[in-house]
Amino acid sequence: MSHRRAAGIIVGCVVASSLVIGLLGCLGTLVLLLLPDGPKHAHRYLSQVQVDPAYRQVGQGGQGNCNCNLQYFYVGPSHTDPAQVFSGPTLTLQPTDGSTAVWDRLLEGEGASEASGTCRVVMYRYQRDREPFDSWKLSTGERALVASGRLVVLSLYASCARDHA
């Protein structure tokens, strides 16, 4: 094989590789533009919710397979009536019961704002006989207080209709 032919093959391979890399970059950008960017309406709603100052946010989660829901986790005193911990735009919560894995469902209802649209809202209480997740920002002392029942971990879940569109 001549040096000229070998050089031509090398140049051809470099050009083909550049085209493939460019094409993959364009496809990646297109996918990112087309995918939903998270539950922004749920985030907008939860950011408008007022929280009793005795409670502090210790984490967030949710989104699920649909990337359309969000939940914030809070720790605070267990003696407070859960119905008095959160208030928000048109937030109405009614007592409910049931559990999911390690959570007790306490209150359920909806809220709405101009920025978020209508949202389904559920409040859960973490069962105190379970070990708190490491992702929560709890000190060793707070973990002991949760285990003893003096502190409680609450979750406020929001799923907004506009995030499902």
PDB file of C-alpha atoms in Angstrom:
ATOM      1  CA  MET A   1       0.000   0.000   0.000  1.00  0.00           C
ATOM      2  CA  SER A   2       1.378   3.395  -0.906  1.00  0.00           C
ATOM      3  CA  HIS A   3       1.950   6.132   1.629  1.00  0.00           C
ATOM      4  CA  ARG A   4      -0.473   8.310  -0.291  1.00  0.00           C
ATOM      5  CA  ARG A   5      -3.269   5.743  -0.018  1.00  0.00           C
ATOM      6  CA  ALA A   6      -2.558   5.158   3.705  1.00  0.00           C
ATOM      7  CA  ALA A   7      -2.663   8.918   4.344  1.00  0.00           C
ATOM      8  CA  GLY A   8      -5.991   9.127   2.477  1.00  0.00           C
ATOM      9  CA  ILE A   9      -7.471   6.353   4.617  1.00  0.00           C
ATOM     10  CA  ILE A  10      -6.278   8.064   7.819  1.00  0.00           C
ATOM     11  CA  VAL A  11      -7.746  11.421   6.748  1.00  0.00           C
ATOM     12  CA  GLY A  12     -11.019   9.668   5.839  1.00  0.00           C
ATOM     13  CA  CYS A  13     -11.183   8.006   9.263  1.00  0.00           C
ATOM     14  CA  VAL A  14     -10.498  11.311  11.051  1.00  0.00           C
ATOM     15  CA  VAL A  15     -13.243  13.060   9.043  1.00  0.00           C
ATOM     16  CA  ALA A  16     -15.709  10.226   9.676  1.00  0.00           C
ATOM     17  CA  SER A  17     -14.897  10.250  13.417  1.00  0.00           C
ATOM     18  CA  SER A  18     -15.411  14.005  13.561  1.00  0.00           C
ATOM     19  CA  LEU A  19     -18.776  13.672  11.846  1.00  0.00           C
ATOM     20  CA  VAL A  20     -19.902  10.933  14.246  1.00  0.00           C
ATOM     21  CA  ILE A  21     -18.805  12.937  17.301  1.00  0.00           C
ATOM     22  CA  GLY A  22     -20.555  16.036  15.948  1.00  0.00           C
ATOM     23  CA  LEU A  23     -23.718  14.069  15.239  1.00  0.00           C
ATOM     24  CA  LEU A  24     -23.722  12.567  18.754  1.00  0.00           C
ATOM     25  CA  GLY A  25     -23.249  16.037  20.241  1.00  0.00           C
ATOM     26  CA  CYS A  26     -26.193  17.398  18.244  1.00  0.00           C
ATOM     27  CA  LEU A  27     -28.394  14.456  19.259  1.00  0.00           C
ATOM     28  CA  GLY A  28     -27.480  14.913  22.923  1.00  0.00           C
ATOM     29  CA  THR A  29     -28.364  18.596  22.787  1.00  0.00           C
ATOM     30  CA  LEU A  30     -31.654  17.830  21.042  1.00  0.00           C
ATOM     31  CA  VAL A  31     -32.578  15.233  23.692  1.00  0.00           C
ATOM     32  CA  LEU A  32     -31.831  17.707  26.491  1.00  0.00           C
ATOM     33  CA  LEU A  33     -34.001  20.332  24.824  1.00  0.00           C
ATOM     34  CA  LEU A  34     -36.917  17.951  24.333  1.00  0.00           C
ATOM     35  CA  LEU A  35     -36.891  16.321  27.780  1.00  0.00           C
ATOM     36  CA  PRO A  36     -38.877  18.008  30.549  1.00  0.00           C
ATOM     37  CA  ASP A  37     -36.634  19.995  32.886  1.00  0.00           C
ATOM     38  CA  GLY A  38     -38.199  18.768  36.077  1.00  0.00           C
ATOM     39  CA  PRO A  39     -41.328  19.484  38.014  1.00  0.00           C
ATOM     40  CA  LYS A  40     -40.987  23.263  37.777  1.00  0.00           C
ATOM     41  CA  HIS A  41     -44.635  23.941  38.642  1.00  0.00           C
ATOM     42  CA  ALA A  42     -44.445  21.738  41.751  1.00  0.00           C
ATOM     43  CA  HIS A  43     -41.277  23.609  42.699  1.00  0.00           C
ATOM     44  CA  ARG A  44     -43.042  26.944  42.127  1.00  0.00           C
ATOM     45  CA  TYR A  45     -45.926  25.878  44.347  1.00  0.00           C
ATOM     46  CA  LEU A  46     -43.808  24.454  47.166  1.00  0.00           C
ATOM     47  CA  SER A  47     -41.620  27.575  47.147  1.00  0.00           C
ATOM     48  CA  GLN A  48     -44.760  29.607  48.003  1.00  0.00           C
ATOM     49  CA  VAL A  49     -45.758  27.413  50.954  1.00  0.00           C
ATOM     50  CA  GLN A  50     -45.175  28.946  54.391  1.00  0.00           C
ATOM     51  CA  VAL A  51     -43.664  26.594  56.993  1.00  0.00           C
ATOM     52  CA  ASP A  52     -43.942  26.859  60.774  1.00  0.00           C
ATOM     53  CA  PRO A  53     -40.584  28.369  61.888  1.00  0.00           C
ATOM     54  CA  ALA A  54     -40.057  25.476  64.336  1.00  0.00           C
ATOM     55  CA  TYR A  55     -39.545  23.212  61.304  1.00  0.00           C
ATOM     56  CA  ARG A  56     -36.591  23.234  58.956  1.00  0.00           C
ATOM     57  CA  GLN A  57     -36.180  21.682  55.529  1.00  0.00           C
ATOM     58  CA  VAL A  58     -33.808  18.715  55.607  1.00  0.00           C
ATOM     59  CA  GLY A  59     -34.026  17.468  52.028  1.00  0.00           C
ATOM     60  CA  GLN A  60     -36.035  17.058  48.890  1.00  0.00           C
ATOM     61  CA  GLY A  61     -36.950  14.236  46.583  1.00  0.00           C
ATOM     62  CA  GLY A  62     -39.623  12.937  44.313  1.00  0.00           C
ATOM     63  CA  GLN A  63     -39.855  13.534  40.598  1.00  0.00           C
ATOM     64  CA  GLY A  64     -40.504   9.834  40.002  1.00  0.00           C
ATOM     65  CA  ASN A  65     -40.450   8.233  36.570  1.00  0.00           C
ATOM     66  CA  CYS A  66     -42.528  11.059  35.121  1.00  0.00           C
ATOM     67  CA  ASN A  67     -40.232  13.800  36.463  1.00  0.00           C
ATOM     68  CA  CYS A  68     -43.481  15.544  37.446  1.00  0.00           C
ATOM     69  CA  ASN A  69     -43.723  15.610  41.241  1.00  0.00           C
ATOM     70  CA  LEU A  70     -41.648  16.918  44.100  1.00  0.00           C
ATOM     71  CA  GLN A  71     -41.515  16.530  47.848  1.00  0.00           C
ATOM     72  CA  TYR A  72     -39.714  18.469  50.546  1.00  0.00           C
ATOM     73  CA  PHE A  73     -38.748  16.939  53.890  1.00  0.00           C
ATOM     74  CA  TYR A  74     -38.906  18.844  57.188  1.00  0.00           C
ATOM     75  CA  VAL A  75     -37.963  18.087  60.788  1.00  0.00           C
ATOM     76  CA  GLY A  76     -39.642  19.710  63.764  1.00  0.00           C
ATOM     77  CA  PRO A  77     -41.424  19.158  67.077  1.00  0.00           C
ATOM     78  CA  SER A  78     -43.811  16.224  67.200  1.00  0.00           C
ATOM     79  CA  HIS A  79     -46.302  17.969  69.513  1.00  0.00           C
ATOM     80  CA  THR A  80     -47.426  20.440  66.808  1.00  0.00           C
ATOM     81  CA  ASP A  81     -50.681  19.713  64.986  1.00  0.00           C
ATOM     82  CA  PRO A  82     -49.561  18.695  61.459  1.00  0.00           C
ATOM     83  CA  ALA A  83     -52.448  20.661  59.929  1.00  0.00           C
ATOM     84  CA  GLN A  84     -50.879  23.844  61.356  1.00  0.00           C
ATOM     85  CA  VAL A  85     -47.346  23.331  60.003  1.00  0.00           C
ATOM     86  CA  PHE A  86     -47.907  24.370  56.364  1.00  0.00           C
ATOM     87  CA  SER A  87     -49.973  27.062  54.671  1.00  0.00           C
ATOM     88  CA  GLY A  88     -49.941  28.147  51.066  1.00  0.00           C
ATOM     89  CA  PRO A  89     -51.926  29.625  48.197  1.00  0.00           C
ATOM     90  CA  THR A  90     -55.429  28.114  48.368  1.00  0.00           C
ATOM     91  CA  LEU A  91     -53.974  25.141  50.254  1.00  0.00           C
ATOM     92  CA  THR A  92     -56.730  22.939  51.648  1.00  0.00           C
ATOM     93  CA  LEU A  93     -55.741  19.721  53.376  1.00  0.00           C
ATOM     94  CA  GLN A  94     -58.150  17.162  54.786  1.00  0.00           C
ATOM     95  CA  PRO A  95     -57.319  14.276  57.116  1.00  0.00           C
ATOM     96  CA  THR A  96     -56.625  11.005  55.362  1.00  0.00           C
ATOM     97  CA  ASP A  97     -55.082   7.746  56.380  1.00  0.00           C
ATOM     98  CA  GLY A  98     -52.940   5.066  54.926  1.00  0.00           C
ATOM     99  CA  SER A  99     -49.274   4.318  54.671  1.00  0.00           C
ATOM    100  CA  THR A 100     -46.713   3.789  52.003  1.00  0.00           C
ATOM    101  CA  ALA A 101     -43.648   1.818  53.081  1.00  0.00           C
ATOM    102  CA  VAL A 102     -42.269   3.927  55.961  1.00  0.00           C
ATOM    103  CA  TRP A 103     -44.599   6.943  55.619  1.00  0.00           C
ATOM    104  CA  ASP A 104     -47.990   7.581  57.229  1.00  0.00           C
ATOM    105  CA  ARG A 105     -50.262   9.688  55.026  1.00  0.00           C
ATOM    106  CA  LEU A 106     -51.782  12.377  57.276  1.00  0.00           C
ATOM    107  CA  LEU A 107     -53.387  15.065  55.117  1.00  0.00           C
ATOM    108  CA  GLU A 108     -54.325  15.349  51.454  1.00  0.00           C
ATOM    109  CA  GLY A 109     -55.819  18.066  49.288  1.00  0.00           C
ATOM    110  CA  GLU A 110     -54.831  20.679  46.768  1.00  0.00           C
ATOM    111  CA  GLY A 111     -53.449  24.118  46.342  1.00  0.00           C
ATOM    112  CA  ALA A 112     -53.015  26.462  43.403  1.00  0.00           C
ATOM    113  CA  SER A 113     -51.286  29.634  42.370  1.00  0.00           C
ATOM    114  CA  GLU A 114     -50.961  31.597  39.176  1.00  0.00           C
ATOM    115  CA  ALA A 115     -47.354  30.435  38.794  1.00  0.00           C
ATOM    116  CA  SER A 116     -48.012  26.741  39.434  1.00  0.00           C
ATOM    117  CA  GLY A 117     -51.596  26.032  38.427  1.00  0.00           C
ATOM    118  CA  THR A 118     -53.533  23.423  40.410  1.00  0.00           C
ATOM    119  CA  CYS A 119     -51.490  20.959  42.448  1.00  0.00           C
ATOM    120  CA  ARG A 120     -52.338  17.842  44.424  1.00  0.00           C
ATOM    121  CA  VAL A 121     -50.682  18.133  47.844  1.00  0.00           C
ATOM    122  CA  VAL A 122     -50.119  15.345  50.386  1.00  0.00           C
ATOM    123  CA  MET A 123     -48.480  15.498  53.806  1.00  0.00           C
ATOM    124  CA  TYR A 124     -46.742  12.387  55.138  1.00  0.00           C
ATOM    125  CA  ARG A 125     -45.138  11.617  58.497  1.00  0.00           C
ATOM    126  CA  TYR A 126     -42.089   9.373  58.663  1.00  0.00           C
ATOM    127  CA  GLN A 127     -42.674   6.419  60.970  1.00  0.00           C
ATOM    128  CA  ARG A 128     -40.467   7.065  63.992  1.00  0.00           C
ATOM    129  CA  ASP A 129     -39.407   3.464  64.466  1.00  0.00           C
ATOM    130  CA  ARG A 130     -37.510   3.611  61.142  1.00  0.00           C
ATOM    131  CA  GLU A 131     -33.955   4.800  60.683  1.00  0.00           C
ATOM    132  CA  PRO A 132     -33.911   8.242  58.993  1.00  0.00           C
ATOM    133  CA  PHE A 133     -32.337   8.363  55.553  1.00  0.00           C
ATOM    134  CA  ASP A 134     -28.709   9.470  55.455  1.00  0.00           C
ATOM    135  CA  SER A 135     -29.552  12.085  52.829  1.00  0.00           C
ATOM    136  CA  TRP A 136     -31.452  14.167  55.391  1.00  0.00           C
ATOM    137  CA  LYS A 137     -29.394  16.782  57.148  1.00  0.00           C
ATOM    138  CA  LEU A 138     -30.015  15.403  60.653  1.00  0.00           C
ATOM    139  CA  SER A 139     -27.471  15.517  63.443  1.00  0.00           C
ATOM    140  CA  THR A 140     -26.913  12.493  65.654  1.00  0.00           C
ATOM    141  CA  GLY A 141     -28.936  14.232  68.371  1.00  0.00           C
ATOM    142  CA  GLU A 142     -31.826  14.930  65.987  1.00  0.00           C
ATOM    143  CA  ARG A 143     -31.848  11.285  64.893  1.00  0.00           C
ATOM    144  CA  ALA A 144     -32.150  10.248  68.532  1.00  0.00           C
ATOM    145  CA  LEU A 145     -34.998  12.730  69.041  1.00  0.00           C
ATOM    146  CA  VAL A 146     -36.811  11.365  65.975  1.00  0.00           C
ATOM    147  CA  ALA A 147     -36.379   7.826  67.320  1.00  0.00           C
ATOM    148  CA  SER A 148     -37.729   8.904  70.731  1.00  0.00           C
ATOM    149  CA  GLY A 149     -40.723  10.654  69.186  1.00  0.00           C
ATOM    150  CA  ARG A 150     -39.810  14.191  70.318  1.00  0.00           C
ATOM    151  CA  LEU A 151     -39.059  15.273  66.727  1.00  0.00           C
ATOM    152  CA  VAL A 152     -40.944  14.256  63.613  1.00  0.00           C
ATOM    153  CA  VAL A 153     -40.002  14.200  59.932  1.00  0.00           C
ATOM    154  CA  LEU A 154     -42.784  15.455  57.673  1.00  0.00           C
ATOM    155  CA  SER A 155     -42.939  15.343  53.900  1.00  0.00           C
ATOM    156  CA  LEU A 156     -44.910  17.773  51.770  1.00  0.00           C
ATOM    157  CA  TYR A 157     -45.547  16.272  48.314  1.00  0.00           C
ATOM    158  CA  ALA A 158     -46.821  18.256  45.318  1.00  0.00           C
ATOM    159  CA  SER A 159     -47.865  17.062  41.882  1.00  0.00           C
ATOM    160  CA  CYS A 160     -49.088  19.856  39.597  1.00  0.00           C
ATOM    161  CA  ALA A 161     -51.241  19.381  36.505  1.00  0.00           C
ATOM    162  CA  ARG A 162     -48.983  21.624  34.399  1.00  0.00           C
ATOM    163  CA  ASP A 163     -45.998  19.326  35.044  1.00  0.00           C
ATOM    164  CA  HIS A 164     -47.946  16.449  33.465  1.00  0.00           C
ATOM    165  CA  ALA A 165     -48.668  18.351  30.254  1.00  0.00           C
TER     166      ALA A 165
END
